[in-house]
Every structure is written in C-alpha cells, then in structure tokens.
Amino acid sequence: MSTPSNAMSESFQAQSVAPAAFPATRAFYWSVRRELWEYRSIYIAPLAVAAVALFAFSMSAIAGIWEKALKLDPAQASEAVAQPYDIAAGLMMLTCIIVSVFYCLEALHSERRDRSILFWKSLPVSDLTTVLAKVSIPLVVLPLLTFAIAVAMQGIMLLLSSLILLGRGQSVAALWTKLSFFRMSLLMLYHILTAHALWPLPIYCWLILVSGWARRATFLWAVLPLVAIGGVELIVFRTGHFAALVGSRLIGAAPAFDSPDNMFPSGPMTHITAGTFLSSPGLWIGLVVAAAFLAAAVRLRRYQGPI
C-alpha cells in the first residue's frame, strides 16, 4: 500500500514527463489546412471566375460564334478552335496572380491585426513551419487548385460544344480532332507551375515579408519601395530595367516555353523549353532572393507581436 508521499511523488513525476513531440510534417499539414480555412478566397475566387467564363462561353456557343473556326483550313483551325479555351485559361491564371498577391499581403498581417497570433504562437508549431505553410499557398496550393478548376472548366466547355453541335445535326469529329485537350492541359500545368509559381516567387515572398513588418497599409508599404527604386533608376540612368524586371516576374514572363503567341502559350506552335528555364540565372537568383525574404519573415514573426 503506497503512502501519500509516494503517491504525490508519482504524480509529480507523471506531470514532469515531456509530451510527445508533434511531427513537423503533421504541423505543416495542419498549418496549410488553417490557411484554407481562414482564406476562403483561395478557392472561392477561382470557382467564381470559372463559373463566369462558363456562362460567357455557353452564350457564345449557343450563338454559334466559335463554330466558324471549324470551317477554316487545317493550318488555322487548330489555333482558332483552341482560342476560347486559352482565353478562359488566361482568366484563371490572372485570377491566380491577383489572389496570390492579396493573400500574401494578408498572410502575416491579419493574425497580428486580430491578435490571433497570441493563440497560434501557443501551439507547438514553429515560426518556420508557419511561414513555409503560408508561402506554399501561392507556390503550390493555389497554382494546382487553379489548374484543376481550369481543366474541369475546359472539359465542361468541350462537352457543351459537343452537345450543341450534336443538337444541330453536325459532327463533333472536327472539334475533337482539331482540339488536343490532353496537350493543352499539359502545357497549362507546366505554364502555371513555372511562370506563375516559381518565377514570381520573389515577389510573393517580398509581400509576405512586408505583411509581417507593416502595422497598417501593407499594400502601400509593399509598393512604395519598388516605385522609389524604379523612379530613381529612371531619373538617374534614364532606364526602366527594374520596373520591367518586377513586371515580368509578376505577370509570369518566364523563359519556360517558346511560342509565337505569348498571350496564349497553349497553342499548337508552343514548345516547352524546360532546359532553358531551369538553367536561367534569373530563376536561381530569384529563388535565393525569395529565400532571404522568407528568412527575414520567419525572424519577424518570432519577435513581432499583435498590433
């Protein structure tokens, strides 16, 4: 029979045992889930744009606007048939850029503004894991989500066009022959991951850094330094290289493909240049700059408190 002193000793030893370590991968997974819970625009905005694009395409398909492309000669038909699908994909990519910019501006600032940072810091999740989870949204989650929604949207567009042609007593063979849906989807996935994820990563990391530093007006503090640098360069050297560099990063003008029409990189004359992209000094310099911004963002989150 244990004495009261032995019972108290066992209770003290039980309380002094350290809790089991929380796996880093699990912490990262739940941190990403947290971002999707808190920022519903990540998936609502692409879905809304896809719905609008489908409505517009259905109106034009019913009116027969895009059927004229099926009557062109083979050299022009493939590009003309794919044009509405490229336009819809372009709208999705533009949405991906806009959502990424505004998400990064709020990534670290919103938790400081609503003081929820006090709660999140009490959890066994490191600042590095939190910042990496936040940067994974514009780098991985949003591009892949945009691609999945865009492919589903284009599939519905193709099915709708086929049903309308069949309803009018026409053959769908020309449509399915001149439109390479698998190749178009593959090019779009490659384009999104290279030109709209890896290439603009320094811009996104800069915005995350500013969101962790600024107390208010994050958009203003993020843009003003870039405008100042571009203005000084223009006044002193009469050049606009910095503005062109930032603009090309943001819109995704990456050396990832060779296409006569840069507006619609999924056309039949587009060729993937993965070797040129991976060997581009601009890619690796941008990744180094992005890593420096992320390291600064991690340090800021470690010492910054609520606003």
PDB file of C-alpha atoms in Angstrom:
ATOM      1  CA  MET A   1       0.000   0.000   0.000  1.00  0.00           C
ATOM      2  CA  SER A   2       1.525   3.302  -1.149  1.00  0.00           C
ATOM      3  CA  THR A   3       1.915   6.148   1.274  1.00  0.00           C
ATOM      4  CA  PRO A   4       0.602   9.683   0.492  1.00  0.00           C
ATOM      5  CA  SER A   5       4.179  10.872  -0.070  1.00  0.00           C
ATOM      6  CA  ASN A   6       4.808   8.142  -2.654  1.00  0.00           C
ATOM      7  CA  ALA A   7       1.551   8.989  -4.436  1.00  0.00           C
ATOM      8  CA  MET A   8       2.496  12.669  -4.576  1.00  0.00           C
ATOM      9  CA  SER A   9       5.944  11.735  -5.920  1.00  0.00           C
ATOM     10  CA  GLU A  10       4.455   9.585  -8.669  1.00  0.00           C
ATOM     11  CA  SER A  11       2.014  12.354  -9.598  1.00  0.00           C
ATOM     12  CA  PHE A  12       4.842  14.890  -9.804  1.00  0.00           C
ATOM     13  CA  GLN A  13       6.908  12.559 -11.996  1.00  0.00           C
ATOM     14  CA  ALA A  14       3.943  11.986 -14.312  1.00  0.00           C
ATOM     15  CA  GLN A  15       3.467  15.731 -14.725  1.00  0.00           C
ATOM     16  CA  SER A  16       7.157  16.312 -15.385  1.00  0.00           C
ATOM     17  CA  VAL A  17       7.246  13.896 -18.312  1.00  0.00           C
ATOM     18  CA  ALA A  18       7.542  15.891 -21.539  1.00  0.00           C
ATOM     19  CA  PRO A  19       4.671  15.495 -24.018  1.00  0.00           C
ATOM     20  CA  ALA A  20       5.260  13.586 -27.205  1.00  0.00           C
ATOM     21  CA  ALA A  21       6.884  15.631 -29.944  1.00  0.00           C
ATOM     22  CA  PHE A  22       4.497  16.942 -32.594  1.00  0.00           C
ATOM     23  CA  PRO A  23       5.699  15.706 -36.032  1.00  0.00           C
ATOM     24  CA  ALA A  24       6.880  18.527 -38.279  1.00  0.00           C
ATOM     25  CA  THR A  25       5.051  17.132 -41.309  1.00  0.00           C
ATOM     26  CA  ARG A  26       1.779  16.964 -39.413  1.00  0.00           C
ATOM     27  CA  ALA A  27       2.263  20.506 -38.111  1.00  0.00           C
ATOM     28  CA  PHE A  28       2.901  21.707 -41.666  1.00  0.00           C
ATOM     29  CA  TYR A  29      -0.183  19.881 -42.956  1.00  0.00           C
ATOM     30  CA  TRP A  30      -2.475  21.425 -40.367  1.00  0.00           C
ATOM     31  CA  SER A  31      -0.900  24.843 -40.911  1.00  0.00           C
ATOM     32  CA  VAL A  32      -1.809  24.635 -44.593  1.00  0.00           C
ATOM     33  CA  ARG A  33      -5.328  23.498 -43.661  1.00  0.00           C
ATOM     34  CA  ARG A  34      -5.552  26.506 -41.384  1.00  0.00           C
ATOM     35  CA  GLU A  35      -4.785  28.835 -44.316  1.00  0.00           C
ATOM     36  CA  LEU A  36      -7.524  27.246 -46.401  1.00  0.00           C
ATOM     37  CA  TRP A  37      -9.984  27.639 -43.522  1.00  0.00           C
ATOM     38  CA  GLU A  38      -9.136  31.287 -42.889  1.00  0.00           C
ATOM     39  CA  TYR A  39      -8.770  32.478 -46.504  1.00  0.00           C
ATOM     40  CA  ARG A  40     -11.696  31.048 -48.413  1.00  0.00           C
ATOM     41  CA  SER A  41     -10.975  33.349 -51.368  1.00  0.00           C
ATOM     42  CA  ILE A  42      -8.184  30.904 -52.262  1.00  0.00           C
ATOM     43  CA  TYR A  43     -10.775  28.575 -53.789  1.00  0.00           C
ATOM     44  CA  ILE A  44     -13.901  30.756 -53.990  1.00  0.00           C
ATOM     45  CA  ALA A  45     -12.361  33.317 -56.368  1.00  0.00           C
ATOM     46  CA  PRO A  46     -11.167  30.749 -58.982  1.00  0.00           C
ATOM     47  CA  LEU A  47     -14.512  28.955 -58.797  1.00  0.00           C
ATOM     48  CA  ALA A  48     -16.392  32.220 -59.320  1.00  0.00           C
ATOM     49  CA  VAL A  49     -14.240  33.199 -62.315  1.00  0.00           C
ATOM     50  CA  ALA A  50     -14.659  29.734 -63.818  1.00  0.00           C
ATOM     51  CA  ALA A  51     -18.447  29.998 -63.437  1.00  0.00           C
ATOM     52  CA  VAL A  52     -18.463  33.390 -65.205  1.00  0.00           C
ATOM     53  CA  ALA A  53     -16.239  32.054 -68.005  1.00  0.00           C
ATOM     54  CA  LEU A  54     -18.518  29.045 -68.479  1.00  0.00           C
ATOM     55  CA  PHE A  55     -21.580  31.276 -68.666  1.00  0.00           C
ATOM     56  CA  ALA A  56     -19.931  33.524 -71.271  1.00  0.00           C
ATOM     57  CA  PHE A  57     -18.772  30.553 -73.332  1.00  0.00           C
ATOM     58  CA  SER A  58     -22.188  28.912 -73.219  1.00  0.00           C
ATOM     59  CA  MET A  59     -23.771  32.109 -74.572  1.00  0.00           C
ATOM     60  CA  SER A  60     -21.248  32.318 -77.412  1.00  0.00           C
ATOM     61  CA  ALA A  61     -21.544  28.595 -78.163  1.00  0.00           C
ATOM     62  CA  ILE A  62     -25.326  28.802 -78.370  1.00  0.00           C
ATOM     63  CA  ALA A  63     -24.967  31.787 -80.702  1.00  0.00           C
ATOM     64  CA  GLY A  64     -22.582  29.772 -82.882  1.00  0.00           C
ATOM     65  CA  ILE A  65     -19.709  32.257 -82.663  1.00  0.00           C
ATOM     66  CA  TRP A  66     -16.960  29.647 -82.241  1.00  0.00           C
ATOM     67  CA  GLU A  67     -18.335  27.233 -84.868  1.00  0.00           C
ATOM     68  CA  LYS A  68     -16.796  29.318 -87.644  1.00  0.00           C
ATOM     69  CA  ALA A  69     -13.366  28.090 -86.566  1.00  0.00           C
ATOM     70  CA  LEU A  70     -14.285  24.520 -87.565  1.00  0.00           C
ATOM     71  CA  LYS A  71     -14.666  25.621 -91.193  1.00  0.00           C
ATOM     72  CA  LEU A  72     -11.188  27.107 -91.522  1.00  0.00           C
ATOM     73  CA  ASP A  73      -8.295  25.356 -93.230  1.00  0.00           C
ATOM     74  CA  PRO A  74      -6.326  22.898 -91.053  1.00  0.00           C
ATOM     75  CA  ALA A  75      -3.398  25.309 -90.628  1.00  0.00           C
ATOM     76  CA  GLN A  76      -5.602  27.872 -88.881  1.00  0.00           C
ATOM     77  CA  ALA A  77      -8.386  25.710 -87.465  1.00  0.00           C
ATOM     78  CA  SER A  78      -6.469  24.239 -84.505  1.00  0.00           C
ATOM     79  CA  GLU A  79      -5.425  27.648 -83.185  1.00  0.00           C
ATOM     80  CA  ALA A  80      -8.856  29.175 -83.762  1.00  0.00           C
ATOM     81  CA  VAL A  81     -10.692  26.281 -82.094  1.00  0.00           C
ATOM     82  CA  ALA A  82      -8.392  26.448 -79.038  1.00  0.00           C
ATOM     83  CA  GLN A  83      -8.716  30.222 -78.671  1.00  0.00           C
ATOM     84  CA  PRO A  84     -11.781  30.294 -76.346  1.00  0.00           C
ATOM     85  CA  TYR A  85     -10.164  27.634 -74.149  1.00  0.00           C
ATOM     86  CA  ASP A  86      -6.953  29.677 -73.996  1.00  0.00           C
ATOM     87  CA  ILE A  87      -8.887  32.816 -73.095  1.00  0.00           C
ATOM     88  CA  ALA A  88     -10.667  31.004 -70.267  1.00  0.00           C
ATOM     89  CA  ALA A  89      -7.337  29.574 -69.028  1.00  0.00           C
ATOM     90  CA  GLY A  90      -5.812  33.059 -69.195  1.00  0.00           C
ATOM     91  CA  LEU A  91      -8.584  34.405 -66.974  1.00  0.00           C
ATOM     92  CA  MET A  92      -7.885  31.648 -64.449  1.00  0.00           C
ATOM     93  CA  MET A  93      -4.162  32.463 -64.430  1.00  0.00           C
ATOM     94  CA  LEU A  94      -4.887  36.147 -63.940  1.00  0.00           C
ATOM     95  CA  THR A  95      -7.127  35.222 -61.029  1.00  0.00           C
ATOM     96  CA  CYS A  96      -4.303  33.113 -59.590  1.00  0.00           C
ATOM     97  CA  ILE A  97      -1.963  36.137 -59.688  1.00  0.00           C
ATOM     98  CA  ILE A  98      -4.466  38.511 -58.081  1.00  0.00           C
ATOM     99  CA  VAL A  99      -5.458  36.098 -55.310  1.00  0.00           C
ATOM    100  CA  SER A 100      -1.786  35.302 -54.603  1.00  0.00           C
ATOM    101  CA  VAL A 101      -0.880  38.995 -54.270  1.00  0.00           C
ATOM    102  CA  PHE A 102      -3.680  39.847 -51.869  1.00  0.00           C
ATOM    103  CA  TYR A 103      -3.212  36.641 -49.879  1.00  0.00           C
ATOM    104  CA  CYS A 104       0.494  37.349 -49.369  1.00  0.00           C
ATOM    105  CA  LEU A 105      -0.281  40.905 -48.249  1.00  0.00           C
ATOM    106  CA  GLU A 106      -2.542  39.481 -45.525  1.00  0.00           C
ATOM    107  CA  ALA A 107      -0.556  36.346 -44.691  1.00  0.00           C
ATOM    108  CA  LEU A 108       1.192  37.598 -41.537  1.00  0.00           C
ATOM    109  CA  HIS A 109      -0.578  40.910 -41.055  1.00  0.00           C
ATOM    110  CA  SER A 110      -4.090  39.597 -40.409  1.00  0.00           C
ATOM    111  CA  GLU A 111      -3.079  37.405 -37.450  1.00  0.00           C
ATOM    112  CA  ARG A 112      -1.341  40.382 -35.856  1.00  0.00           C
ATOM    113  CA  ARG A 113      -4.301  42.658 -36.516  1.00  0.00           C
ATOM    114  CA  ASP A 114      -6.923  40.380 -34.942  1.00  0.00           C
ATOM    115  CA  ARG A 115      -4.466  39.317 -32.201  1.00  0.00           C
ATOM    116  CA  SER A 116      -4.901  35.637 -33.059  1.00  0.00           C
ATOM    117  CA  ILE A 117      -1.101  35.411 -33.240  1.00  0.00           C
ATOM    118  CA  LEU A 118      -1.118  35.010 -29.450  1.00  0.00           C
ATOM    119  CA  PHE A 119      -3.162  31.842 -29.806  1.00  0.00           C
ATOM    120  CA  TRP A 120      -1.204  30.416 -32.748  1.00  0.00           C
ATOM    121  CA  LYS A 121       2.123  31.009 -31.001  1.00  0.00           C
ATOM    122  CA  SER A 122       0.895  28.995 -28.013  1.00  0.00           C
ATOM    123  CA  LEU A 123       0.654  25.904 -30.222  1.00  0.00           C
ATOM    124  CA  PRO A 124       3.625  23.573 -30.822  1.00  0.00           C
ATOM    125  CA  VAL A 125       4.211  24.961 -34.326  1.00  0.00           C
ATOM    126  CA  SER A 126       7.427  26.802 -35.136  1.00  0.00           C
ATOM    127  CA  ASP A 127       7.585  30.138 -36.922  1.00  0.00           C
ATOM    128  CA  LEU A 128       9.456  28.455 -39.782  1.00  0.00           C
ATOM    129  CA  THR A 129       6.654  25.927 -40.278  1.00  0.00           C
ATOM    130  CA  THR A 130       4.044  28.674 -40.217  1.00  0.00           C
ATOM    131  CA  VAL A 131       5.832  30.849 -42.782  1.00  0.00           C
ATOM    132  CA  LEU A 132       6.562  27.884 -45.059  1.00  0.00           C
ATOM    133  CA  ALA A 133       2.887  26.883 -44.900  1.00  0.00           C
ATOM    134  CA  LYS A 134       1.905  30.400 -45.923  1.00  0.00           C
ATOM    135  CA  VAL A 135       4.314  30.566 -48.859  1.00  0.00           C
ATOM    136  CA  SER A 136       3.134  27.141 -50.027  1.00  0.00           C
ATOM    137  CA  ILE A 137      -0.249  28.689 -50.873  1.00  0.00           C
ATOM    138  CA  PRO A 138       0.947  30.846 -53.825  1.00  0.00           C
ATOM    139  CA  LEU A 139       3.746  28.403 -54.657  1.00  0.00           C
ATOM    140  CA  VAL A 140       1.876  25.058 -54.694  1.00  0.00           C
ATOM    141  CA  VAL A 141      -1.724  25.064 -53.449  1.00  0.00           C
ATOM    142  CA  LEU A 142      -3.213  27.914 -55.466  1.00  0.00           C
ATOM    143  CA  PRO A 143      -1.491  27.009 -58.782  1.00  0.00           C
ATOM    144  CA  LEU A 144      -2.579  23.362 -58.542  1.00  0.00           C
ATOM    145  CA  LEU A 145      -6.089  24.346 -57.465  1.00  0.00           C
ATOM    146  CA  THR A 146      -6.315  26.817 -60.347  1.00  0.00           C
ATOM    147  CA  PHE A 147      -5.135  24.150 -62.780  1.00  0.00           C
ATOM    148  CA  ALA A 148      -7.679  21.607 -61.525  1.00  0.00           C
ATOM    149  CA  ILE A 149     -10.548  24.102 -61.798  1.00  0.00           C
ATOM    150  CA  ALA A 150      -9.359  25.259 -65.235  1.00  0.00           C
ATOM    151  CA  VAL A 151      -9.194  21.685 -66.577  1.00  0.00           C
ATOM    152  CA  ALA A 152     -12.673  20.942 -65.244  1.00  0.00           C
ATOM    153  CA  MET A 153     -13.931  24.184 -66.796  1.00  0.00           C
ATOM    154  CA  GLN A 154     -12.390  23.387 -70.187  1.00  0.00           C
ATOM    155  CA  GLY A 155     -13.791  19.859 -70.036  1.00  0.00           C
ATOM    156  CA  ILE A 156     -17.287  21.259 -69.485  1.00  0.00           C
ATOM    157  CA  MET A 157     -16.707  23.706 -72.362  1.00  0.00           C
ATOM    158  CA  LEU A 158     -15.732  20.850 -74.667  1.00  0.00           C
ATOM    159  CA  LEU A 159     -18.737  18.760 -73.601  1.00  0.00           C
ATOM    160  CA  LEU A 160     -21.065  21.734 -74.053  1.00  0.00           C
ATOM    161  CA  SER A 161     -19.724  22.437 -77.541  1.00  0.00           C
ATOM    162  CA  SER A 162     -20.152  18.783 -78.497  1.00  0.00           C
ATOM    163  CA  LEU A 163     -23.758  18.695 -77.264  1.00  0.00           C
ATOM    164  CA  ILE A 164     -24.625  21.873 -79.167  1.00  0.00           C
ATOM    165  CA  LEU A 165     -23.088  20.517 -82.378  1.00  0.00           C
ATOM    166  CA  LEU A 166     -24.941  17.228 -81.984  1.00  0.00           C
ATOM    167  CA  GLY A 167     -28.172  19.108 -81.301  1.00  0.00           C
ATOM    168  CA  ARG A 168     -27.751  20.930 -84.601  1.00  0.00           C
ATOM    169  CA  GLY A 169     -27.104  17.712 -86.501  1.00  0.00           C
ATOM    170  CA  GLN A 170     -23.384  18.359 -87.021  1.00  0.00           C
ATOM    171  CA  SER A 171     -20.445  16.052 -86.464  1.00  0.00           C
ATOM    172  CA  VAL A 172     -18.180  16.546 -83.444  1.00  0.00           C
ATOM    173  CA  ALA A 173     -15.258  14.771 -85.143  1.00  0.00           C
ATOM    174  CA  ALA A 174     -13.755  18.039 -86.413  1.00  0.00           C
ATOM    175  CA  LEU A 175     -13.921  19.597 -82.943  1.00  0.00           C
ATOM    176  CA  TRP A 176     -12.266  16.657 -81.183  1.00  0.00           C
ATOM    177  CA  THR A 177      -9.666  16.266 -83.942  1.00  0.00           C
ATOM    178  CA  LYS A 178      -8.572  19.905 -84.064  1.00  0.00           C
ATOM    179  CA  LEU A 179      -8.549  20.387 -80.274  1.00  0.00           C
ATOM    180  CA  SER A 180      -5.799  18.499 -78.455  1.00  0.00           C
ATOM    181  CA  PHE A 181      -7.284  18.591 -74.965  1.00  0.00           C
ATOM    182  CA  PHE A 182      -4.573  16.494 -73.265  1.00  0.00           C
ATOM    183  CA  ARG A 183      -1.714  18.529 -74.766  1.00  0.00           C
ATOM    184  CA  MET A 184      -3.475  21.765 -73.883  1.00  0.00           C
ATOM    185  CA  SER A 185      -3.901  20.650 -70.257  1.00  0.00           C
ATOM    186  CA  LEU A 186      -0.274  19.511 -70.001  1.00  0.00           C
ATOM    187  CA  LEU A 187       1.002  22.844 -71.331  1.00  0.00           C
ATOM    188  CA  MET A 188      -1.243  24.726 -68.939  1.00  0.00           C
ATOM    189  CA  LEU A 189       0.047  22.755 -65.930  1.00  0.00           C
ATOM    190  CA  TYR A 190       3.651  23.385 -66.968  1.00  0.00           C
ATOM    191  CA  HIS A 191       2.948  27.072 -67.575  1.00  0.00           C
ATOM    192  CA  ILE A 192       1.240  27.571 -64.206  1.00  0.00           C
ATOM    193  CA  LEU A 193       3.970  25.831 -62.202  1.00  0.00           C
ATOM    194  CA  THR A 194       6.845  27.616 -63.931  1.00  0.00           C
ATOM    195  CA  ALA A 195       5.573  31.059 -64.940  1.00  0.00           C
ATOM    196  CA  HIS A 196       3.014  31.620 -62.165  1.00  0.00           C
ATOM    197  CA  ALA A 197       4.586  29.780 -59.209  1.00  0.00           C
ATOM    198  CA  LEU A 198       8.378  29.588 -59.354  1.00  0.00           C
ATOM    199  CA  TRP A 199       9.074  32.703 -61.458  1.00  0.00           C
ATOM    200  CA  PRO A 200       7.119  35.258 -59.353  1.00  0.00           C
ATOM    201  CA  LEU A 201       8.144  33.650 -56.034  1.00  0.00           C
ATOM    202  CA  PRO A 202      10.463  36.572 -55.036  1.00  0.00           C
ATOM    203  CA  ILE A 203       7.524  38.976 -55.402  1.00  0.00           C
ATOM    204  CA  TYR A 204       5.276  36.798 -53.239  1.00  0.00           C
ATOM    205  CA  CYS A 205       7.963  36.382 -50.567  1.00  0.00           C
ATOM    206  CA  TRP A 206       8.536  40.137 -50.536  1.00  0.00           C
ATOM    207  CA  LEU A 207       4.822  40.688 -49.942  1.00  0.00           C
ATOM    208  CA  ILE A 208       4.830  38.143 -47.094  1.00  0.00           C
ATOM    209  CA  LEU A 209       7.809  39.913 -45.535  1.00  0.00           C
ATOM    210  CA  VAL A 210       6.043  43.281 -45.706  1.00  0.00           C
ATOM    211  CA  SER A 211       2.878  41.756 -44.225  1.00  0.00           C
ATOM    212  CA  GLY A 212       4.895  40.675 -41.197  1.00  0.00           C
ATOM    213  CA  TRP A 213       6.531  44.081 -40.749  1.00  0.00           C
ATOM    214  CA  ALA A 214       3.946  46.758 -41.576  1.00  0.00           C
ATOM    215  CA  ARG A 215       1.476  47.779 -38.913  1.00  0.00           C
ATOM    216  CA  ARG A 216      -1.055  49.024 -41.467  1.00  0.00           C
ATOM    217  CA  ALA A 217      -1.402  49.781 -45.196  1.00  0.00           C
ATOM    218  CA  THR A 218       0.551  46.699 -46.294  1.00  0.00           C
ATOM    219  CA  PHE A 219      -0.136  47.331 -49.983  1.00  0.00           C
ATOM    220  CA  LEU A 220       1.292  50.840 -49.720  1.00  0.00           C
ATOM    221  CA  TRP A 221       4.452  49.709 -47.919  1.00  0.00           C
ATOM    222  CA  ALA A 222       4.944  46.874 -50.401  1.00  0.00           C
ATOM    223  CA  VAL A 223       4.624  49.053 -53.487  1.00  0.00           C
ATOM    224  CA  LEU A 224       6.335  52.283 -52.405  1.00  0.00           C
ATOM    225  CA  PRO A 225       9.910  50.865 -52.202  1.00  0.00           C
ATOM    226  CA  LEU A 226       9.543  49.332 -55.661  1.00  0.00           C
ATOM    227  CA  VAL A 227       8.205  52.585 -57.103  1.00  0.00           C
ATOM    228  CA  ALA A 228      11.012  54.549 -55.422  1.00  0.00           C
ATOM    229  CA  ILE A 229      13.730  52.278 -56.830  1.00  0.00           C
ATOM    230  CA  GLY A 230      12.193  52.400 -60.294  1.00  0.00           C
ATOM    231  CA  GLY A 231      11.824  56.181 -60.091  1.00  0.00           C
ATOM    232  CA  VAL A 232      15.452  56.723 -59.042  1.00  0.00           C
ATOM    233  CA  GLU A 233      16.659  54.495 -61.876  1.00  0.00           C
ATOM    234  CA  LEU A 234      14.518  56.345 -64.395  1.00  0.00           C
ATOM    235  CA  ILE A 235      15.710  59.779 -63.240  1.00  0.00           C
ATOM    236  CA  VAL A 236      19.412  58.951 -62.898  1.00  0.00           C
ATOM    237  CA  PHE A 237      20.015  56.427 -65.685  1.00  0.00           C
ATOM    238  CA  ARG A 238      17.026  57.035 -67.979  1.00  0.00           C
ATOM    239  CA  THR A 239      16.258  53.324 -67.961  1.00  0.00           C
ATOM    240  CA  GLY A 240      13.411  51.190 -66.692  1.00  0.00           C
ATOM    241  CA  HIS A 241      15.096  47.821 -66.128  1.00  0.00           C
ATOM    242  CA  PHE A 242      13.918  47.425 -62.526  1.00  0.00           C
ATOM    243  CA  ALA A 243      10.270  48.158 -63.383  1.00  0.00           C
ATOM    244  CA  ALA A 244      10.467  45.722 -66.308  1.00  0.00           C
ATOM    245  CA  LEU A 245      12.044  43.093 -64.048  1.00  0.00           C
ATOM    246  CA  VAL A 246       9.320  43.371 -61.406  1.00  0.00           C
ATOM    247  CA  GLY A 247       6.595  43.430 -64.040  1.00  0.00           C
ATOM    248  CA  SER A 248       7.935  40.362 -65.832  1.00  0.00           C
ATOM    249  CA  ARG A 249       8.136  38.488 -62.541  1.00  0.00           C
ATOM    250  CA  LEU A 250       4.584  39.360 -61.581  1.00  0.00           C
ATOM    251  CA  ILE A 251       2.914  38.532 -64.904  1.00  0.00           C
ATOM    252  CA  GLY A 252       4.937  35.337 -65.327  1.00  0.00           C
ATOM    253  CA  ALA A 253       7.074  36.232 -68.345  1.00  0.00           C
ATOM    254  CA  ALA A 254       9.421  33.299 -67.737  1.00  0.00           C
ATOM    255  CA  PRO A 255      11.691  31.640 -70.330  1.00  0.00           C
ATOM    256  CA  ALA A 256       9.734  28.429 -69.905  1.00  0.00           C
ATOM    257  CA  PHE A 257       8.338  27.998 -73.417  1.00  0.00           C
ATOM    258  CA  ASP A 258       8.802  29.108 -76.999  1.00  0.00           C
ATOM    259  CA  SER A 259       5.589  30.378 -78.530  1.00  0.00           C
ATOM    260  CA  PRO A 260       4.818  32.841 -81.341  1.00  0.00           C
ATOM    261  CA  ASP A 261       1.832  34.000 -79.284  1.00  0.00           C
ATOM    262  CA  ASN A 262       2.795  34.727 -75.684  1.00  0.00           C
ATOM    263  CA  MET A 263      -0.790  35.584 -74.778  1.00  0.00           C
ATOM    264  CA  PHE A 264      -1.911  32.002 -75.428  1.00  0.00           C
ATOM    265  CA  PRO A 265       1.033  29.708 -74.612  1.00  0.00           C
ATOM    266  CA  SER A 266      -1.007  26.512 -75.037  1.00  0.00           C
ATOM    267  CA  GLY A 267      -1.320  26.921 -78.789  1.00  0.00           C
ATOM    268  CA  PRO A 268      -0.219  24.253 -81.271  1.00  0.00           C
ATOM    269  CA  MET A 269       3.053  26.079 -82.066  1.00  0.00           C
ATOM    270  CA  THR A 270       4.152  26.224 -78.422  1.00  0.00           C
ATOM    271  CA  HIS A 271       7.235  24.254 -77.403  1.00  0.00           C
ATOM    272  CA  ILE A 272       8.346  23.565 -73.818  1.00  0.00           C
ATOM    273  CA  THR A 273      11.848  24.816 -73.041  1.00  0.00           C
ATOM    274  CA  ALA A 274      12.351  23.309 -69.600  1.00  0.00           C
ATOM    275  CA  GLY A 275      16.135  23.202 -70.006  1.00  0.00           C
ATOM    276  CA  THR A 276      16.295  26.918 -70.756  1.00  0.00           C
ATOM    277  CA  PHE A 277      14.076  27.686 -67.793  1.00  0.00           C
ATOM    278  CA  LEU A 278      15.998  25.540 -65.303  1.00  0.00           C
ATOM    279  CA  SER A 279      19.351  26.902 -66.487  1.00  0.00           C
ATOM    280  CA  SER A 280      18.200  30.515 -66.404  1.00  0.00           C
ATOM    281  CA  PRO A 281      20.238  32.622 -63.938  1.00  0.00           C
ATOM    282  CA  GLY A 282      17.130  34.688 -63.275  1.00  0.00           C
ATOM    283  CA  LEU A 283      15.345  31.658 -61.836  1.00  0.00           C
ATOM    284  CA  TRP A 284      18.075  30.788 -59.342  1.00  0.00           C
ATOM    285  CA  ILE A 285      18.799  34.385 -58.382  1.00  0.00           C
ATOM    286  CA  GLY A 286      15.092  34.823 -57.755  1.00  0.00           C
ATOM    287  CA  LEU A 287      14.974  31.713 -55.568  1.00  0.00           C
ATOM    288  CA  VAL A 288      17.921  32.976 -53.499  1.00  0.00           C
ATOM    289  CA  VAL A 289      16.222  36.360 -53.052  1.00  0.00           C
ATOM    290  CA  ALA A 290      12.978  34.608 -52.110  1.00  0.00           C
ATOM    291  CA  ALA A 291      14.807  32.503 -49.504  1.00  0.00           C
ATOM    292  CA  ALA A 292      16.332  35.662 -47.987  1.00  0.00           C
ATOM    293  CA  PHE A 293      12.900  37.309 -47.770  1.00  0.00           C
ATOM    294  CA  LEU A 294      11.445  34.189 -46.138  1.00  0.00           C
ATOM    295  CA  ALA A 295      14.246  34.026 -43.567  1.00  0.00           C
ATOM    296  CA  ALA A 296      13.574  37.647 -42.661  1.00  0.00           C
ATOM    297  CA  ALA A 297       9.828  36.912 -42.435  1.00  0.00           C
ATOM    298  CA  VAL A 298      10.465  33.998 -40.049  1.00  0.00           C
ATOM    299  CA  ARG A 299      12.592  36.222 -37.811  1.00  0.00           C
ATOM    300  CA  LEU A 300       9.974  38.978 -37.872  1.00  0.00           C
ATOM    301  CA  ARG A 301       7.189  36.606 -36.853  1.00  0.00           C
ATOM    302  CA  ARG A 302       9.335  35.324 -33.986  1.00  0.00           C
ATOM    303  CA  TYR A 303       9.620  38.770 -32.391  1.00  0.00           C
ATOM    304  CA  GLN A 304       6.584  40.654 -33.683  1.00  0.00           C
ATOM    305  CA  GLY A 305       3.501  40.758 -31.520  1.00  0.00           C
ATOM    306  CA  PRO A 306      -0.100  41.829 -32.120  1.00  0.00           C
ATOM    307  CA  ILE A 307      -0.777  45.289 -33.476  1.00  0.00           C
TER     308      ILE A 307
END
